[in-house]
């Protein structure tokens, strides 16, 4: 088919392509579609496929027209892909479709393609690595977190203090000054679960007591309409529980795990923190190196990929629907940077044959299974079912690319 394809001036990953299909080709396609309908049509008074062609054309005019358009659009798209060797990443949209009897069919394809990236500078960069140091403060915080896991809560008959868990009945006055029946809340004081004024009011009452006075809402309260307002607030304290954390001693170490002493526990925690700090320092160094490469080799990124990444993070963070647009706008620079990094890694991997192989993935899964004392086949099946094998494959590829880059750059 003599289809005329003209690519319009495009920017970045977007493509706009004008298509014109000659009138005789359009007519021939419409005839083929009409014959197919005539051979299958079931009309009252006629055996299947025996109805007069004119009657079939009249009865199924809209369907024949729609099928003809779809067939010609698909044929034009196939020819476009073959001619220009494009790698589309979105389904094409059709704009400005014109389909009139006796005239060429014209329309415009609009889609995004995978950008062709030229990475001219991949070496000569110097990137320092973070120390990955584990401070005494970090160690103590982790040990305190372990103690918190074994903490117990017991009721007390005293006024609550910061850190206590309280069950309260809370109510604020309506616009006419009437204080309605309260609602019950469970709050840990000092965890920013309530505004400071309400926490202060709660700490004025022991279990069974009720206190009531105006409370001023903070100037940075999320609801602008309530900022700085004073509201009559009533609080009834129903229960106060106080946390008791175990002493960090040898007995605690034995309870936590297979540790003979608190020194052994402390050494294990320090080792875990050090390993994690090293991983984070390595990840930060990789990110800095990729950022340096991106800055030295600018390129456009597909807007669709940026939107999709923003949407996936919005879902992961459970962003409320009314805040999704604002989140996407604020998150866009981060999403765009991540898409650039992924494209750089993928481009280097393809150009230098560094992609993860099936054998690489199998070895990684085997190692995961052995470290957990599990069967490798079952681990592989679980990862496959949860669609996580691609994550492992990407991680292996990224490590290979980074090792390749380490040989060509100075990493302190």
Coordinates of C-alpha atoms in Angstrom, one line a residue:
X1 CA 0.0 0.0 0.0
X2 CA 1.3 3.4 -1.0
X3 CA 1.1 5.1 2.4
X4 CA 2.7 8.5 2.7
X5 CA 4.4 9.0 6.1
X6 CA 5.8 12.3 7.1
X7 CA 7.5 12.8 10.5
X8 CA 6.9 16.3 11.9
X9 CA 9.4 18.2 14.0
X10 CA 9.5 16.5 17.4
X11 CA 11.1 17.3 20.7
X12 CA 12.6 14.8 23.1
X13 CA 10.9 11.4 23.2
X14 CA 7.7 12.5 21.6
X15 CA 6.9 11.8 18.0
X16 CA 4.2 13.3 15.7
X17 CA 3.8 11.6 12.4
X18 CA 1.4 12.6 9.6
X19 CA -0.1 9.7 7.6
X20 CA -1.9 9.9 4.2
X21 CA -3.5 6.9 2.6
X22 CA -4.6 7.2 -1.1
X23 CA -8.3 7.3 -1.8
X24 CA -8.1 4.1 -3.9
X25 CA -6.4 2.2 -1.1
X26 CA -9.0 3.4 1.3
X27 CA -11.8 2.3 -1.1
X28 CA -10.2 -1.2 -1.6
X29 CA -9.9 -1.7 2.2
X30 CA -13.5 -0.7 2.7
X31 CA -14.6 -3.2 0.0
X32 CA -12.7 -6.0 1.7
X33 CA -14.3 -5.1 5.0
X34 CA -17.8 -5.0 3.4
X35 CA -17.3 -8.4 1.7
X36 CA -16.3 -9.9 5.0
X37 CA -19.4 -8.6 6.7
X38 CA -21.5 -9.8 3.7
X39 CA -20.1 -13.3 4.1
X40 CA -20.9 -13.5 7.8
X41 CA -24.0 -11.2 8.2
X42 CA -27.2 -12.7 9.6
X43 CA -30.3 -10.7 8.4
X44 CA -33.9 -11.7 8.8
X45 CA -35.2 -13.6 5.8
X46 CA -31.8 -14.5 4.5
X47 CA -29.5 -17.5 5.1
X48 CA -26.1 -16.5 6.7
X49 CA -23.9 -14.8 4.1
X50 CA -26.7 -14.6 1.5
X51 CA -28.1 -11.1 2.2
X52 CA -27.7 -8.6 -0.7
X53 CA -24.4 -6.6 -0.4
X54 CA -26.3 -3.3 -0.6
X55 CA -28.5 -4.3 2.3
X56 CA -25.4 -5.4 4.4
X57 CA -23.6 -2.1 3.7
X58 CA -26.6 -0.1 4.8
X59 CA -27.2 -2.2 7.9
X60 CA -23.6 -2.3 9.1
X61 CA -22.3 1.0 7.7
X62 CA -20.9 2.3 11.0
X63 CA -19.2 -1.1 11.8
X64 CA -17.7 -1.4 8.3
X65 CA -16.4 2.2 8.5
X66 CA -14.9 1.6 12.0
X67 CA -13.3 -1.7 11.0
X68 CA -11.8 -0.1 7.9
X69 CA -10.3 2.7 9.9
X70 CA -8.8 0.3 12.4
X71 CA -7.3 -1.9 9.7
X72 CA -5.7 1.0 7.8
X73 CA -4.4 2.6 11.0
X74 CA -2.8 -0.7 12.0
X75 CA -1.3 -1.2 8.6
X76 CA 0.1 2.4 8.6
X77 CA 1.6 1.8 12.1
X78 CA 3.3 -1.4 11.0
X79 CA 4.8 0.3 8.0
X80 CA 6.0 3.2 10.1
X81 CA 7.7 0.9 12.6
X82 CA 9.4 -1.0 9.8
X83 CA 10.6 2.1 7.9
X84 CA 11.9 4.1 10.8
X85 CA 13.1 1.4 13.2
X86 CA 11.5 3.2 16.2
X87 CA 11.1 1.7 19.7
X88 CA 7.8 3.1 21.0
X89 CA 7.2 3.0 24.7
X90 CA 3.5 4.1 24.6
X91 CA 0.5 3.1 22.5
X92 CA 0.0 5.6 19.6
X93 CA -2.8 8.1 19.9
X94 CA -4.7 9.2 16.7
X95 CA -5.4 12.9 16.1
X96 CA -7.1 14.8 13.3
X97 CA -8.6 11.8 11.5
X98 CA -10.2 12.6 8.2
X99 CA -12.1 9.9 6.4
X100 CA -14.4 11.1 3.6
X101 CA -15.7 9.2 0.5
X102 CA -13.5 9.5 -2.5
X103 CA -10.7 11.3 -0.6
X104 CA -7.5 10.1 1.1
X105 CA -7.6 9.1 4.7
X106 CA -5.3 11.4 6.8
X107 CA -4.4 11.4 10.5
X108 CA -1.5 12.0 12.8
X109 CA 0.2 9.4 15.1
X110 CA 1.3 10.7 18.5
X111 CA 3.5 8.5 20.7
X112 CA 6.7 8.4 22.7
X113 CA 9.8 6.5 21.8
X114 CA 12.7 5.2 23.8
X115 CA 15.3 8.0 23.5
X116 CA 18.6 7.3 21.7
X117 CA 21.3 8.1 24.2
X118 CA 24.8 9.0 23.2
X119 CA 27.1 8.7 26.2
X120 CA 30.3 10.4 25.0
X121 CA 31.9 10.8 28.4
X122 CA 32.0 7.8 30.8
X123 CA 35.4 8.1 32.3
X124 CA 37.6 10.6 34.2
X125 CA 35.2 11.2 37.0
X126 CA 36.3 11.4 40.7
X127 CA 33.8 10.4 43.3
X128 CA 34.5 10.2 47.0
X129 CA 32.9 7.5 49.1
X130 CA 31.3 8.3 52.5
X131 CA 33.0 6.9 55.6
X132 CA 30.2 4.5 56.5
X133 CA 31.3 5.1 60.1
X134 CA 29.1 3.8 62.9
X135 CA 29.0 6.3 65.8
X136 CA 28.4 5.5 69.5
X137 CA 25.1 7.4 69.2
X138 CA 24.0 5.2 66.3
X139 CA 24.9 2.1 68.3
X140 CA 23.0 3.3 71.3
X141 CA 19.9 4.2 69.3
X142 CA 19.8 0.6 67.9
X143 CA 20.3 -1.0 71.3
X144 CA 17.5 1.3 72.7
X145 CA 15.3 0.2 69.8
X146 CA 15.9 -3.5 70.8
X147 CA 15.0 -2.6 74.4
X148 CA 11.8 -0.9 73.1
X149 CA 10.8 -4.1 71.4
X150 CA 10.8 -5.9 74.7
X151 CA 9.2 -3.1 76.7
X152 CA 6.0 -3.7 78.7
X153 CA 3.1 -1.3 79.4
X154 CA 1.4 -1.2 82.8
X155 CA -1.5 1.0 84.0
X156 CA -0.6 3.8 86.5
X157 CA -2.9 6.0 88.6
X158 CA -0.9 9.2 88.0
X159 CA -1.2 12.2 85.8
X160 CA 0.3 11.2 82.4
X161 CA 3.8 12.3 81.3
X162 CA 5.6 12.4 77.9
X163 CA 6.1 8.9 76.7
X164 CA 2.9 7.5 78.4
X165 CA 0.1 5.9 76.4
X166 CA -3.3 7.4 77.3
X167 CA -6.8 6.5 76.4
X168 CA -8.9 9.7 76.5
X169 CA -12.3 11.0 75.6
X170 CA -11.9 14.2 73.6
X171 CA -14.3 16.9 72.5
X172 CA -14.0 20.4 71.1
X173 CA -16.8 23.1 71.2
X174 CA -19.0 23.7 68.2
X175 CA -19.4 27.1 66.6
X176 CA -22.1 28.0 69.2
X177 CA -19.8 27.1 72.1
X178 CA -21.6 23.8 72.9
X179 CA -19.2 20.9 73.7
X180 CA -20.6 17.7 72.2
X181 CA -20.1 14.2 73.5
X182 CA -16.4 13.2 73.2
X183 CA -14.8 10.6 71.0
X184 CA -12.3 8.1 72.4
X185 CA -8.7 8.2 71.3
X186 CA -5.5 6.3 72.2
X187 CA -2.5 8.6 72.1
X188 CA 1.2 8.2 73.0
X189 CA 2.2 11.6 74.4
X190 CA 5.2 13.2 72.7
X191 CA 4.7 11.3 69.4
X192 CA 3.0 14.3 67.7
X193 CA -0.3 12.4 67.5
X194 CA -2.1 15.4 69.0
X195 CA -1.4 19.2 68.9
X196 CA 0.8 20.5 71.8
X197 CA -2.1 22.3 73.5
X198 CA -4.2 19.1 73.7
X199 CA -1.3 17.1 75.0
X200 CA -0.7 19.7 77.7
X201 CA -4.4 19.5 78.7
X202 CA -4.3 15.7 78.9
X203 CA -1.3 15.9 81.2
X204 CA -3.3 18.0 83.7
X205 CA -5.7 15.1 84.6
X206 CA -5.2 11.7 86.3
X207 CA -7.3 8.7 85.3
X208 CA -11.0 9.3 85.9
X209 CA -10.6 13.1 85.9
X210 CA -12.0 15.6 83.3
X211 CA -10.5 19.0 82.5
X212 CA -11.8 21.7 80.2
X213 CA -10.4 24.9 78.9
X214 CA -9.6 26.8 75.7
X215 CA -6.8 25.3 73.6
X216 CA -5.1 27.3 70.8
X217 CA -4.5 25.5 67.5
X218 CA -0.9 26.0 66.2
X219 CA -0.1 28.5 63.4
X220 CA 1.2 25.7 61.2
X221 CA -1.8 23.4 61.5
X222 CA -2.5 21.6 58.2
X223 CA -6.1 23.0 58.0
X224 CA -5.5 26.7 57.3
X225 CA -9.0 27.6 58.5
X226 CA -8.2 26.4 62.0
X227 CA -4.8 27.9 62.4
X228 CA -4.4 30.1 65.5
X229 CA -8.0 29.5 66.6
X230 CA -8.8 28.9 70.3
X231 CA -11.4 26.3 71.0
X232 CA -13.0 25.1 74.2
X233 CA -11.7 21.6 74.7
X234 CA -12.8 18.9 77.1
X235 CA -10.7 15.9 78.0
X236 CA -11.5 12.9 80.2
X237 CA -8.5 10.7 80.9
X238 CA -9.8 7.1 81.1
X239 CA -6.5 5.2 81.3
X240 CA -2.7 5.9 81.6
X241 CA -0.1 3.3 80.7
X242 CA 3.6 3.7 81.4
X243 CA 6.3 1.9 79.5
X244 CA 9.1 -0.1 81.3
X245 CA 12.1 -1.1 79.2
X246 CA 14.4 -3.9 80.3
X247 CA 17.9 -3.2 81.5
X248 CA 20.6 -3.6 78.9
X249 CA 22.5 -6.5 80.6
X250 CA 23.6 -10.1 80.0
X251 CA 20.1 -11.4 80.8
X252 CA 18.6 -9.1 78.2
X253 CA 21.2 -10.2 75.6
X254 CA 20.3 -13.9 76.2
X255 CA 16.6 -13.1 75.8
X256 CA 17.2 -11.2 72.5
X257 CA 19.1 -14.1 70.8
X258 CA 22.0 -16.4 71.0
X259 CA 24.3 -14.0 72.9
X260 CA 26.2 -14.9 76.0
X261 CA 26.6 -11.4 77.2
X262 CA 25.7 -7.8 76.5
X263 CA 29.2 -7.3 75.0
X264 CA 28.5 -10.0 72.4
X265 CA 25.1 -8.4 71.6
X266 CA 26.7 -5.0 71.3
X267 CA 29.4 -6.4 69.0
X268 CA 26.8 -8.1 66.7
X269 CA 24.7 -4.9 66.5
X270 CA 27.8 -2.8 65.7
X271 CA 28.7 -5.3 62.9
X272 CA 25.2 -5.2 61.4
X273 CA 25.2 -1.4 61.5
X274 CA 28.7 -1.3 59.9
X275 CA 27.6 -3.6 57.1
X276 CA 24.5 -1.5 56.5
X277 CA 26.5 1.7 56.5
X278 CA 28.9 0.3 54.0
X279 CA 26.0 -0.7 51.7
X280 CA 24.5 2.8 52.0
X281 CA 27.9 4.4 51.3
X282 CA 28.3 2.2 48.2
X283 CA 24.8 3.1 47.0
X284 CA 25.4 6.8 47.5
X285 CA 28.7 6.6 45.6
X286 CA 27.0 4.8 42.7
X287 CA 24.3 7.4 42.6
X288 CA 26.9 10.3 42.6
X289 CA 28.8 8.7 39.8
X290 CA 25.7 8.2 37.7
X291 CA 24.7 11.8 38.4
X292 CA 28.1 13.0 37.2
X293 CA 27.6 11.0 34.0
X294 CA 24.1 12.3 33.5
X295 CA 25.3 15.9 33.9
X296 CA 28.1 15.3 31.4
X297 CA 25.7 13.6 28.9
X298 CA 22.4 15.5 28.9
X299 CA 19.4 13.9 27.1
X300 CA 15.6 14.1 27.2
X301 CA 13.5 11.5 29.1
X302 CA 10.1 10.2 28.1
X303 CA 7.4 12.1 30.1
X304 CA 5.3 8.9 30.3
X305 CA 8.0 7.1 32.2
X306 CA 8.3 9.9 34.7
X307 CA 4.6 10.0 35.3
X308 CA 4.4 6.2 35.7
X309 CA 7.2 6.3 38.3
X310 CA 5.5 9.1 40.2
X311 CA 2.2 7.2 40.2
X312 CA 3.9 4.0 41.5
X313 CA 5.5 5.9 44.4
X314 CA 2.2 7.6 45.1
X315 CA 0.6 4.2 45.4
X316 CA 3.4 2.9 47.5
X317 CA 3.2 5.8 49.9
X318 CA -0.7 5.6 49.9
X319 CA -1.0 9.3 48.9
X320 CA -4.7 10.4 49.2
X321 CA -6.3 10.8 45.8
X322 CA -6.8 14.6 46.4
X323 CA -3.1 15.0 46.9
X324 CA -1.8 12.9 44.0
X325 CA -1.4 15.8 41.6
X326 CA 0.5 17.9 44.2
X327 CA 2.7 14.9 45.1
X328 CA 3.5 14.2 41.4
X329 CA 4.5 17.8 40.9
X330 CA 6.8 17.8 43.9
X331 CA 8.2 14.3 43.2
X332 CA 8.8 15.0 39.5
X333 CA 12.5 16.0 39.8
X334 CA 13.3 12.9 41.8
X335 CA 11.4 10.7 39.3
X336 CA 13.0 12.3 36.3
X337 CA 16.5 11.8 37.9
X338 CA 15.7 8.1 38.5
X339 CA 14.5 7.5 35.0
X340 CA 17.8 9.1 33.7
X341 CA 19.8 6.8 35.9
X342 CA 18.0 3.8 34.7
X343 CA 18.5 4.8 31.1
X344 CA 22.2 5.3 31.6
X345 CA 22.6 1.9 33.3
X346 CA 20.6 0.2 30.6
X347 CA 22.5 1.9 27.7
X348 CA 25.9 1.0 29.1
X349 CA 24.8 -2.5 29.8
X350 CA 23.6 -3.0 26.2
X351 CA 26.6 -1.3 24.6
X352 CA 29.1 -3.4 26.6
X353 CA 27.2 -6.7 27.0
X354 CA 26.8 -6.3 30.8
X355 CA 23.2 -7.4 31.1
X356 CA 22.4 -10.0 33.7
X357 CA 22.1 -13.5 32.3
X358 CA 19.7 -16.3 33.4
X359 CA 22.8 -18.0 35.0
X360 CA 23.4 -14.8 37.0
X361 CA 19.9 -14.7 38.2
X362 CA 19.9 -18.4 39.1
X363 CA 23.1 -17.9 41.1
X364 CA 21.7 -15.0 42.9
X365 CA 18.6 -16.9 43.9
X366 CA 20.7 -19.9 45.0
X367 CA 22.7 -17.6 47.2
X368 CA 19.5 -16.1 48.7
X369 CA 18.1 -19.5 49.4
X370 CA 21.3 -20.8 51.0
X371 CA 21.5 -17.7 53.3
X372 CA 18.0 -18.4 54.5
X373 CA 18.2 -22.2 54.6
X374 CA 15.5 -22.6 52.0
X375 CA 15.1 -24.6 48.8
X376 CA 16.3 -22.6 45.8
X377 CA 13.4 -23.9 43.6
X378 CA 10.8 -22.7 46.0
X379 CA 12.5 -19.3 46.4
X380 CA 12.6 -18.9 42.6
X381 CA 8.9 -19.8 42.3
X382 CA 8.0 -17.3 45.0
X383 CA 10.0 -14.6 43.4
X384 CA 8.5 -15.4 40.0
X385 CA 5.0 -15.4 41.4
X386 CA 5.5 -12.0 43.0
X387 CA 7.1 -10.6 39.8
X388 CA 10.4 -9.8 41.6
X389 CA 12.8 -11.6 39.3
X390 CA 13.1 -8.5 37.2
X391 CA 14.2 -6.6 40.3
X392 CA 17.0 -9.1 40.9
X393 CA 18.0 -9.0 37.2
X394 CA 18.2 -5.2 37.3
X395 CA 20.2 -5.2 40.5
X396 CA 22.7 -7.6 39.0
X397 CA 23.0 -5.6 35.8
X398 CA 23.5 -2.4 37.8
X399 CA 26.3 -4.0 39.8
X400 CA 28.0 -5.2 36.6
X401 CA 27.8 -1.7 35.1
X402 CA 29.2 -0.1 38.3
X403 CA 32.1 -2.5 38.3
X404 CA 32.8 -1.6 34.7
X405 CA 32.6 2.1 35.5
X406 CA 34.9 1.7 38.6
X407 CA 37.7 0.6 36.2
X408 CA 37.4 3.8 34.3
X409 CA 37.0 6.4 37.1
X410 CA 38.5 7.4 40.4
X411 CA 36.4 6.3 43.3
X412 CA 37.8 7.3 46.7

